[in-house]
Amino acid sequence: MTEHEHKQSHEAMVKDMIHIMSQHGWRITEQRKKLAEIFAKADGYLSPKDVYDQMTVNYPNVSFDTVYRNLRLLSEMGALEQFYFMDGGLKFRASCTEHHHHHLICVNCEKTLTFDYCPMEQSLHLPGSFKIMNHRFEVYGVCEECQIHNVKP
């Protein structure tokens, strides 16, 4: 990806997050724009503390509770995806809205790779008359780079 394409992708992600916020009746403040920018620039997952630390650079009076509450609400809206890492706790990243895909997540470095194969396309034999509304699929393992460097989970 060229630098220009990366910048366009970053701007599109910020725009998508702001659009989701406004669709849910949120007033678009400078703080909320900053929150979207933080996630658009992030390569991986961010803990609530990571986000709080970045927010306080520009907004020193923002509280951790406010940041955390916004992260949970943004996750409920679909603007953020949340994952629970065994060692790192709850972390967030911007939702991928371009197309349907799933994630491979390295348990060492938290690098995320996407894959388009969807296991839900297989015939499922679910109990009862369960109706699936949505799904998420993550595979946890060790990425190639961590394997090469012999990093143990």
XYZ file of C-alpha atoms in Angstrom:
153
model
C 0.000 0.000 0.000
C 1.434 3.375 -0.995
C 1.585 6.253 1.466
C -1.231 7.983 -0.445
C -3.448 4.854 -0.282
C -2.673 4.467 3.440
C -3.684 8.095 4.064
C -6.921 7.601 2.087
C -7.654 4.429 4.062
C -6.993 6.313 7.322
C -9.322 9.159 6.293
C -12.035 6.713 5.182
C -11.870 4.909 8.521
C -12.224 8.191 10.448
C -15.147 9.168 8.211
C -16.822 5.753 8.703
C -16.493 5.963 12.500
C -17.858 9.516 12.586
C -20.743 8.463 10.334
C -21.636 5.605 12.714
C -21.503 8.020 15.677
C -23.812 10.514 13.982
C -26.223 7.741 12.903
C -26.582 6.878 16.586
C -27.384 10.472 17.516
C -23.967 11.439 18.881
C -22.879 15.039 18.551
C -19.543 15.021 16.725
C -17.118 16.805 19.035
C -13.388 17.339 18.579
C -12.775 14.695 21.254
C -14.816 12.132 19.356
C -13.005 12.992 16.113
C -9.726 12.478 17.975
C -10.947 9.105 19.235
C -11.697 8.040 15.644
C -8.249 9.245 14.516
C -6.520 7.250 17.267
C -8.113 4.035 16.014
C -7.571 4.859 12.345
C -3.822 5.281 13.005
C -3.510 2.145 15.153
C -2.078 -0.979 13.522
C -3.477 -3.351 16.099
C -5.548 -3.430 19.244
C -5.630 -0.727 21.870
C -6.446 -1.169 25.527
C -8.665 1.424 27.207
C -5.502 2.712 28.941
C -3.691 3.057 25.578
C -6.587 5.165 24.276
C -6.788 7.191 27.497
C -3.042 7.929 27.361
C -3.358 9.189 23.777
C -6.489 11.223 24.505
C -4.917 13.017 27.478
C -2.190 14.434 25.218
C -4.790 16.733 23.627
C -7.458 16.615 26.347
C -5.721 16.453 29.748
C -9.021 16.761 31.649
C -10.720 13.763 30.030
C -11.469 11.019 32.554
C -10.640 7.351 32.128
C -14.298 6.504 32.808
C -15.435 8.732 29.928
C -12.944 7.131 27.540
C -13.936 3.617 28.645
C -17.673 4.357 28.378
C -17.170 5.758 24.839
C -15.194 2.663 23.816
C -17.962 0.335 25.025
C -20.663 2.409 23.315
C -18.682 2.565 20.063
C -18.315 -1.200 20.231
C -22.076 -1.628 20.714
C -22.656 0.649 17.688
C -20.340 -1.447 15.532
C -17.674 1.243 15.081
C -15.178 -0.741 17.170
C -14.527 -4.440 17.576
C -13.604 -5.662 21.020
C -11.493 -8.673 21.885
C -10.456 -10.162 25.171
C -6.812 -11.223 25.316
C -5.891 -13.655 28.091
C -2.838 -11.622 29.155
C -3.825 -8.165 27.936
C -7.486 -7.985 28.909
C -10.103 -6.156 26.877
C -8.818 -4.341 23.793
C -10.431 -2.545 20.889
C -9.758 -1.831 17.218
C -11.652 -0.066 14.469
C -14.265 -2.257 12.794
C -13.585 -3.455 9.302
C -16.579 -2.307 7.304
C -15.269 -2.808 3.752
C -16.189 -6.474 3.370
C -16.968 -9.569 5.409
C -13.862 -11.255 6.765
C -12.414 -12.799 9.899
C -9.215 -12.500 11.892
C -6.128 -14.480 12.783
C -4.680 -12.961 15.959
C -1.154 -13.570 17.230
C -1.208 -14.203 20.978
C 2.358 -12.853 21.287
C 2.500 -9.594 19.345
C -1.283 -9.159 18.747
C -0.695 -8.707 15.014
C -3.930 -9.335 13.144
C -4.273 -10.892 9.731
C -7.575 -11.065 7.910
C -8.917 -13.963 5.920
C -11.977 -14.037 3.698
C -12.964 -17.654 4.223
C -16.063 -17.754 6.408
C -16.685 -20.924 8.401
C -20.330 -19.853 8.764
C -20.853 -20.579 5.060
C -20.683 -24.285 5.901
C -23.853 -26.076 6.843
C -24.373 -25.710 10.569
C -26.453 -28.058 12.651
C -27.608 -25.755 15.431
C -29.939 -26.870 18.206
C -33.531 -25.690 18.157
C -34.581 -23.064 15.687
C -31.762 -20.685 16.534
C -31.644 -17.755 14.109
C -28.173 -16.250 13.604
C -28.247 -12.458 13.350
C -24.522 -11.796 13.211
C -21.254 -13.525 13.966
C -17.574 -12.956 14.582
C -14.806 -15.471 14.170
C -11.268 -15.138 15.505
C -8.464 -17.667 15.414
C -5.730 -17.252 18.020
C -2.236 -18.552 17.382
C 1.371 -17.509 16.774
C 2.254 -15.477 13.667
C 5.076 -16.450 11.337
C 7.388 -13.709 12.611
C 6.999 -14.795 16.257
C 7.568 -18.419 15.183
C 10.790 -17.439 13.400
C 12.005 -15.608 16.494
C 10.914 -18.602 18.591
C 8.683 -16.527 20.845
C 6.638 -18.772 23.139
C 3.046 -17.835 24.041
